[in-house]
mmCIF file of C-alpha atoms in Angstrom:
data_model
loop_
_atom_site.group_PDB
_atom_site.id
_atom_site.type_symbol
_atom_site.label_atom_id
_atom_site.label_comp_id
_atom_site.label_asym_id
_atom_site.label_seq_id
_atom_site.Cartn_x
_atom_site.Cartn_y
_atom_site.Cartn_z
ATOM 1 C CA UNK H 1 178.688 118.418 144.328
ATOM 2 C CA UNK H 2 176.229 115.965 145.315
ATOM 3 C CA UNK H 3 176.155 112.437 143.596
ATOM 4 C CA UNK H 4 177.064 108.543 143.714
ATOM 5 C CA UNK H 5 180.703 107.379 143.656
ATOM 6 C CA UNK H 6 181.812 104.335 141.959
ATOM 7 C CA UNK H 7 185.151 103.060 141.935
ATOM 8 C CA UNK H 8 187.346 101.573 140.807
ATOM 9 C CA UNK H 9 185.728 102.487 137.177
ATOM 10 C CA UNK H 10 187.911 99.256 135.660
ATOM 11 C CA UNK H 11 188.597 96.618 137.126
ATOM 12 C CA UNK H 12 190.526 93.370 136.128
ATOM 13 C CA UNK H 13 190.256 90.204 138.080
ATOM 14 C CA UNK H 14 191.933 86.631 137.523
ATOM 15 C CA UNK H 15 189.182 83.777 137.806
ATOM 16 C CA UNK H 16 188.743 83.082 141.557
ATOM 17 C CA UNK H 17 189.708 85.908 143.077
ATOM 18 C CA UNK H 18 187.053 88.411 145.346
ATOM 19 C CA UNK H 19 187.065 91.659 144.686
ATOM 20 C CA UNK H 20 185.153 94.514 146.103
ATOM 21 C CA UNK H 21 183.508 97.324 143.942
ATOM 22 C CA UNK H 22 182.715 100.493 146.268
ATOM 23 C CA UNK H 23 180.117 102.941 146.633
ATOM 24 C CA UNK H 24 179.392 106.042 147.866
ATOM 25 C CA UNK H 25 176.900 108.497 148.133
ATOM 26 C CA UNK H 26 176.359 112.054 149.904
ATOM 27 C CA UNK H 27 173.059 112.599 149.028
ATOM 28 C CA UNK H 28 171.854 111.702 152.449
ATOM 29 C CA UNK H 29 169.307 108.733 150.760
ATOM 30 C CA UNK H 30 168.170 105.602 153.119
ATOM 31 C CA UNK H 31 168.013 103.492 150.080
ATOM 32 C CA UNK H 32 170.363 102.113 148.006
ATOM 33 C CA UNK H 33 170.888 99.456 144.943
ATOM 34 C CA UNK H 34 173.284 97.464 142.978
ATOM 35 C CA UNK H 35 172.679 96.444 139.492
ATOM 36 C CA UNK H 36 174.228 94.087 137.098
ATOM 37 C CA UNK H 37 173.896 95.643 133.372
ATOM 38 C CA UNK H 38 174.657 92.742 130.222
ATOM 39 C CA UNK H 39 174.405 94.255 126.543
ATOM 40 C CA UNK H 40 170.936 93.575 125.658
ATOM 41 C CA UNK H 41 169.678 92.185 129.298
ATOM 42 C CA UNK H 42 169.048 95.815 130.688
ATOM 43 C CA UNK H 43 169.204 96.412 134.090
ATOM 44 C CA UNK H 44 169.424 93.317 136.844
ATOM 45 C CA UNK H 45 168.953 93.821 140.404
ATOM 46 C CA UNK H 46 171.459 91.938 142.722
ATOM 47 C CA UNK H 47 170.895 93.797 145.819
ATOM 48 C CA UNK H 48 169.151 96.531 147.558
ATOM 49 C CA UNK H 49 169.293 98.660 150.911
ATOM 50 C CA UNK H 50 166.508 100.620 153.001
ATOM 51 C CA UNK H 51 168.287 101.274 155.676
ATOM 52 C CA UNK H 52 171.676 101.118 157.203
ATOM 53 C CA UNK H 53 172.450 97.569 158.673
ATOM 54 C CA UNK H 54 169.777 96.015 156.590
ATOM 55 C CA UNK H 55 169.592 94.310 152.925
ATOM 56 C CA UNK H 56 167.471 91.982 150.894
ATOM 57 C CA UNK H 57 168.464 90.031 147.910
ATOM 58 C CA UNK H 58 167.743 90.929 144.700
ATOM 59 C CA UNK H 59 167.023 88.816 141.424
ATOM 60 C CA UNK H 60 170.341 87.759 140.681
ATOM 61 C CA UNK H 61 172.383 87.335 144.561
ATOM 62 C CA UNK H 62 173.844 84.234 144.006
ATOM 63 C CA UNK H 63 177.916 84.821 144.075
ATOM 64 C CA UNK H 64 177.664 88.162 145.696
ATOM 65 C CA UNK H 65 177.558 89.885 148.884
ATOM 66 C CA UNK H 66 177.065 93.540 150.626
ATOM 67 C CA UNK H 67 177.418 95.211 153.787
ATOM 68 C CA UNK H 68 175.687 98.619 154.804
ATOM 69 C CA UNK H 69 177.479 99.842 158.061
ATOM 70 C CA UNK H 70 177.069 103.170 156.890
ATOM 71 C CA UNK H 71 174.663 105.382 155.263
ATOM 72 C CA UNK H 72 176.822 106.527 153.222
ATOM 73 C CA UNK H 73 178.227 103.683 151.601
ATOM 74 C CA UNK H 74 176.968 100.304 149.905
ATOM 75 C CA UNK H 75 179.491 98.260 148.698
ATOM 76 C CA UNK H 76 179.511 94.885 146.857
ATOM 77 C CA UNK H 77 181.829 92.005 146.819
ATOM 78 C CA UNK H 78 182.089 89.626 143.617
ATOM 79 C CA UNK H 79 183.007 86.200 144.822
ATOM 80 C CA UNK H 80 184.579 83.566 143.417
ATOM 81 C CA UNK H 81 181.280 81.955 143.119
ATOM 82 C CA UNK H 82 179.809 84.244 140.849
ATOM 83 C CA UNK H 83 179.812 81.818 137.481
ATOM 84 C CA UNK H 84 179.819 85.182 135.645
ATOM 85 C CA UNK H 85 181.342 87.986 136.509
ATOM 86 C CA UNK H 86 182.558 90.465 133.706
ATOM 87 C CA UNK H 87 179.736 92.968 133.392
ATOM 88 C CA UNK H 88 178.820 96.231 134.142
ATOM 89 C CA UNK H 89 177.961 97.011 137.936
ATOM 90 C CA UNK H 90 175.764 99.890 138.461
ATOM 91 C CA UNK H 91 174.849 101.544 142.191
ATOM 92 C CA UNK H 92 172.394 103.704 142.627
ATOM 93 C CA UNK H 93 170.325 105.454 145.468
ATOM 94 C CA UNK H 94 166.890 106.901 146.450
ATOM 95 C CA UNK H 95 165.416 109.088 148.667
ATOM 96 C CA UNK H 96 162.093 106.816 148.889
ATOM 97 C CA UNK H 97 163.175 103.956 150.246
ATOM 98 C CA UNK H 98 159.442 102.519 148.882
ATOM 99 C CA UNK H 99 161.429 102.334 145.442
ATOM 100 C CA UNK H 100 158.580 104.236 143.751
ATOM 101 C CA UNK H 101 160.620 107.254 142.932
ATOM 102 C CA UNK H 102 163.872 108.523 141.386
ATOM 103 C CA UNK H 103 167.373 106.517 141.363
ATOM 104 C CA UNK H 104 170.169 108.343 140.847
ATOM 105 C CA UNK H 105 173.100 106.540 139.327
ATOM 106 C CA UNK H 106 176.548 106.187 139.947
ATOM 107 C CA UNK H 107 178.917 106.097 136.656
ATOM 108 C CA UNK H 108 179.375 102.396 136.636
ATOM 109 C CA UNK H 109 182.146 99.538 137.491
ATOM 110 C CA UNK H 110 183.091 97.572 134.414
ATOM 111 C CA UNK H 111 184.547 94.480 136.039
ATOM 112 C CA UNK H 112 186.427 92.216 133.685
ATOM 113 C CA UNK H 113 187.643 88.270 134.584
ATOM 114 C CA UNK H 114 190.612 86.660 132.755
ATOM 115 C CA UNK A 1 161.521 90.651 139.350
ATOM 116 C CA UNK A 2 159.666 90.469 135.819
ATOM 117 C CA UNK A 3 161.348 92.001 133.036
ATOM 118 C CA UNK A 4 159.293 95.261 131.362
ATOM 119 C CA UNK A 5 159.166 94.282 127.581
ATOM 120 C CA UNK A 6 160.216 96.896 126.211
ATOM 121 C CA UNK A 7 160.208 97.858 122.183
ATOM 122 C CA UNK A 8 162.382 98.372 120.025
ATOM 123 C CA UNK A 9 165.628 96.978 120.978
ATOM 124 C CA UNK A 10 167.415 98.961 118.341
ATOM 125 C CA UNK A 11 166.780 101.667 116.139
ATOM 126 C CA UNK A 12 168.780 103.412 113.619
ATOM 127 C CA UNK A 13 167.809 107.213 112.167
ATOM 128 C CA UNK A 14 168.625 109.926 110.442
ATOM 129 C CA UNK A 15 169.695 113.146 112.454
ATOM 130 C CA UNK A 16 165.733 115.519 112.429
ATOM 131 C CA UNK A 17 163.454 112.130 112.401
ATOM 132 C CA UNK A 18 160.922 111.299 114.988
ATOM 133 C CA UNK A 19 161.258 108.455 117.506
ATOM 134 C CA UNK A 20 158.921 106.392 118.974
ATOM 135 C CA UNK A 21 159.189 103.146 121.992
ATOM 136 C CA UNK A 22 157.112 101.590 124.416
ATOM 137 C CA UNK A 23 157.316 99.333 127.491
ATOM 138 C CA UNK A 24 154.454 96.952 128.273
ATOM 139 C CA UNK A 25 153.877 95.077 131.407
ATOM 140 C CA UNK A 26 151.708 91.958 132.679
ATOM 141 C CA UNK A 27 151.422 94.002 135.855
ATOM 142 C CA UNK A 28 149.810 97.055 136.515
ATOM 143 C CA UNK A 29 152.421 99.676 137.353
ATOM 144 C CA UNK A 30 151.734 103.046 139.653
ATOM 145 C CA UNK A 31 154.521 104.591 138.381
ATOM 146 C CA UNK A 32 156.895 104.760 135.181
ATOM 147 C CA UNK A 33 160.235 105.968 134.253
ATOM 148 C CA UNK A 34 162.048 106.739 131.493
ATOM 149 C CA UNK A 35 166.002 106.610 131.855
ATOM 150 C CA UNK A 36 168.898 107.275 129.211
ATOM 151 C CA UNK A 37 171.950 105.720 129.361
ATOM 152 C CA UNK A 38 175.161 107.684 127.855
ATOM 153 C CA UNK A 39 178.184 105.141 127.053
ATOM 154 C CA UNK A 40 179.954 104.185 129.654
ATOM 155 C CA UNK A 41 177.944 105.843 132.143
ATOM 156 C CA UNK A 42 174.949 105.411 134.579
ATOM 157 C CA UNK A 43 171.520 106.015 133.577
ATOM 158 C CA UNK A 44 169.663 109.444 134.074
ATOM 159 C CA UNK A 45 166.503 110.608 134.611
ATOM 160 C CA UNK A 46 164.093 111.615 131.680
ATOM 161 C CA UNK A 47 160.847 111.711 132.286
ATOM 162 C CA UNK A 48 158.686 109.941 135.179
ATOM 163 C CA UNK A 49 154.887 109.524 135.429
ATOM 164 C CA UNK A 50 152.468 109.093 138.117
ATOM 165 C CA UNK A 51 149.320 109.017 137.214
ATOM 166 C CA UNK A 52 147.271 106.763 134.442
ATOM 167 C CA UNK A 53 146.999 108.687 131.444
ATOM 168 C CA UNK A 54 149.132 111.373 132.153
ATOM 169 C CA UNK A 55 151.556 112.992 129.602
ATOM 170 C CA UNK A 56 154.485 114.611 130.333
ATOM 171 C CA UNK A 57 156.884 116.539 128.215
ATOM 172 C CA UNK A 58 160.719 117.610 128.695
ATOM 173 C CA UNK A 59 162.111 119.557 125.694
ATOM 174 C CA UNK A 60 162.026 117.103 122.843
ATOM 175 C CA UNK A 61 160.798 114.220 124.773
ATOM 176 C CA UNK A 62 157.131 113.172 125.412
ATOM 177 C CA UNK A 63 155.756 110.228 128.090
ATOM 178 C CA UNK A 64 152.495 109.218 128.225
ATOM 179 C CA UNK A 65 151.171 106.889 131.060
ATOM 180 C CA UNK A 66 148.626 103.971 129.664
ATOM 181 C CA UNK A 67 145.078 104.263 130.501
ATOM 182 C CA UNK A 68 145.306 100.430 131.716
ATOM 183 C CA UNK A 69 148.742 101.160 133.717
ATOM 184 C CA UNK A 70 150.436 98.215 132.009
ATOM 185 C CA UNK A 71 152.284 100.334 129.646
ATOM 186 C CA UNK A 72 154.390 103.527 128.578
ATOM 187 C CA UNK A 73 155.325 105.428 125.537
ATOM 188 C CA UNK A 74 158.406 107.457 124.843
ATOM 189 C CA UNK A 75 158.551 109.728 122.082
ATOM 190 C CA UNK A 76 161.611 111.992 120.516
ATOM 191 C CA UNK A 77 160.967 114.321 117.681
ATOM 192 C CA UNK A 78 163.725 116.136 115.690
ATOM 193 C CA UNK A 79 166.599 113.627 116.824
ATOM 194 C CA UNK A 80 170.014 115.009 117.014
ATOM 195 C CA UNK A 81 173.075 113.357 117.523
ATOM 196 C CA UNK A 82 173.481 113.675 121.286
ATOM 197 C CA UNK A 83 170.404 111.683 121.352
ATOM 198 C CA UNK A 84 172.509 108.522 120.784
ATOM 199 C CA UNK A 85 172.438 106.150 123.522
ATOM 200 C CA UNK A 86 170.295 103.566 125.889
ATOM 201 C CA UNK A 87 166.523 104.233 126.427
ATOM 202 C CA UNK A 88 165.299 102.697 129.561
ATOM 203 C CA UNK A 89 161.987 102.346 130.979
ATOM 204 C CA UNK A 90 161.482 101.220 134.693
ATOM 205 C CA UNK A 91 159.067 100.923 137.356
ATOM 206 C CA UNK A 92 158.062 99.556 140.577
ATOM 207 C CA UNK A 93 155.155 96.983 139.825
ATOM 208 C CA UNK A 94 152.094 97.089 142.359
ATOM 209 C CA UNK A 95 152.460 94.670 144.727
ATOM 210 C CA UNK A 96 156.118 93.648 144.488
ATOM 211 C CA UNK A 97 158.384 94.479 147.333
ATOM 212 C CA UNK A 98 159.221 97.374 148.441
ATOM 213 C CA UNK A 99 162.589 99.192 147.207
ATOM 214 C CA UNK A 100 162.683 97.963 143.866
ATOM 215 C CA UNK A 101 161.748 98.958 140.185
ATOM 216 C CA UNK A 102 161.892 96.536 137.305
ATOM 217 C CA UNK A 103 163.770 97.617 133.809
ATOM 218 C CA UNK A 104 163.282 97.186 130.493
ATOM 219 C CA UNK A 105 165.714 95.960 128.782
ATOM 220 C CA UNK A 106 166.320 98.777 127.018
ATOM 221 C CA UNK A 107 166.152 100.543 123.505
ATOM 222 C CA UNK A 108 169.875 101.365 122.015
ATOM 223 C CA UNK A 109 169.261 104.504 119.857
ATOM 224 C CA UNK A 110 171.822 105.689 116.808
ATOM 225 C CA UNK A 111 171.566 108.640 115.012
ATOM 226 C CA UNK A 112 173.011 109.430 111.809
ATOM 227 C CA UNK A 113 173.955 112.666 110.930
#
């Protein structure tokens, strides 16, 4: 079936550690998105994705990074510089790179620091 | 990004009651979407709307477009329980850049049987 990937669905990091949160999708879209979901702050854009081998920044970058070699694939890195951290990380994609259309949403990363 | 202001941020209501939120913007909007949010998961698709005054209808669930484009209105009649959950509405505001839609912040929905 077609649809976004997330893993790992939990995740567990000690305070100053990286850690990577993947993404993948095979419903051949250009565009693709990471967002940061906090209860009651809805949805928070950290990065987004036209086309492969380019990104822009997002609302919230600072403390994060991304890479899109492939079309397939989007995923982020939580650094240690990321004040943060524990919340919910949501990918999604589009077929309209514009953004004025339909994202379709992976099933989240919860990412918890102790 | 701005931040839709969307209202209610909670409701609580009894299993066959009506529901009713909207989203209002300081920007005039070309689009708007309405997204629910199971627990634990990603957001889906409800409803979207292109067009200023347009209303829309899926099952149980009515969207209607403003007339000035700075605002959106969700409506659920005869709730049921699987209605629980996080009602989103989203857009990309005229004139931002391009690839990105701005959320509400969400209405969290419980229904009680």
């Amino acid at each position: 079936d077609g649809g976004i990937t997330q893993s790992p669905k939990y995740l567990f990091r000690k305070e100053g550690q990286n850690v990577t949160l993947s993404c993948e999708q095979n419903l051949n879209h250009d565009a693709m998105y990471w967002y940061r979901q906090d209860p009651g702050q809805g949805l928070r854009l950290i990065y987004y994705s036209q086309i492969v081998n380019d990104f822009q920044k997002g609302d919230i970058a600072e403390g994060y990074s991304v890479s899109r070699e492939k079309k397939e694939s989007f995923p982020l890195t939580v650094t240690s510089a990321q004040k943060n951290p524990t919340a919910f990380y949501l990918c999604a994609s589009s077929a309209d790179p514009r953004g004025t259309g339909e994202l379709f949403f992976g099933e989240g990363s919860r990412l918890t620091v102790l | 990004g701005q931040q839709l202001n969307q209202s209610p941020q909670s409701m609580f209501i009894q299993e066959g009651e009506d529901v009713s939120m909207n989203c209002t913007s300081s920007s005039i909007f070309n689009t708007w979407l309405w997204y629910k949010q199971d627990p634990g998961e990603g957001p889906v698709l409800l409803i979207a709307l292109y067009k200023a005054g347009e209303l829309t209808s899926n099952g149980r669930l009515t969207a209607q477009f403003g007339i000035t484009r700075k605002d959106s209105f969700l409506n659920i009649s005869a709730s049921i329980p699987s209605d629980v959950g996080i009602y989103f509405c989203a857009g990309p505001p005229r004139g931002s850049t391009l690839g990105r839609l701005d959320f509400g912040r969400g209405t969290q929905l419980t229904v009680w049987p």
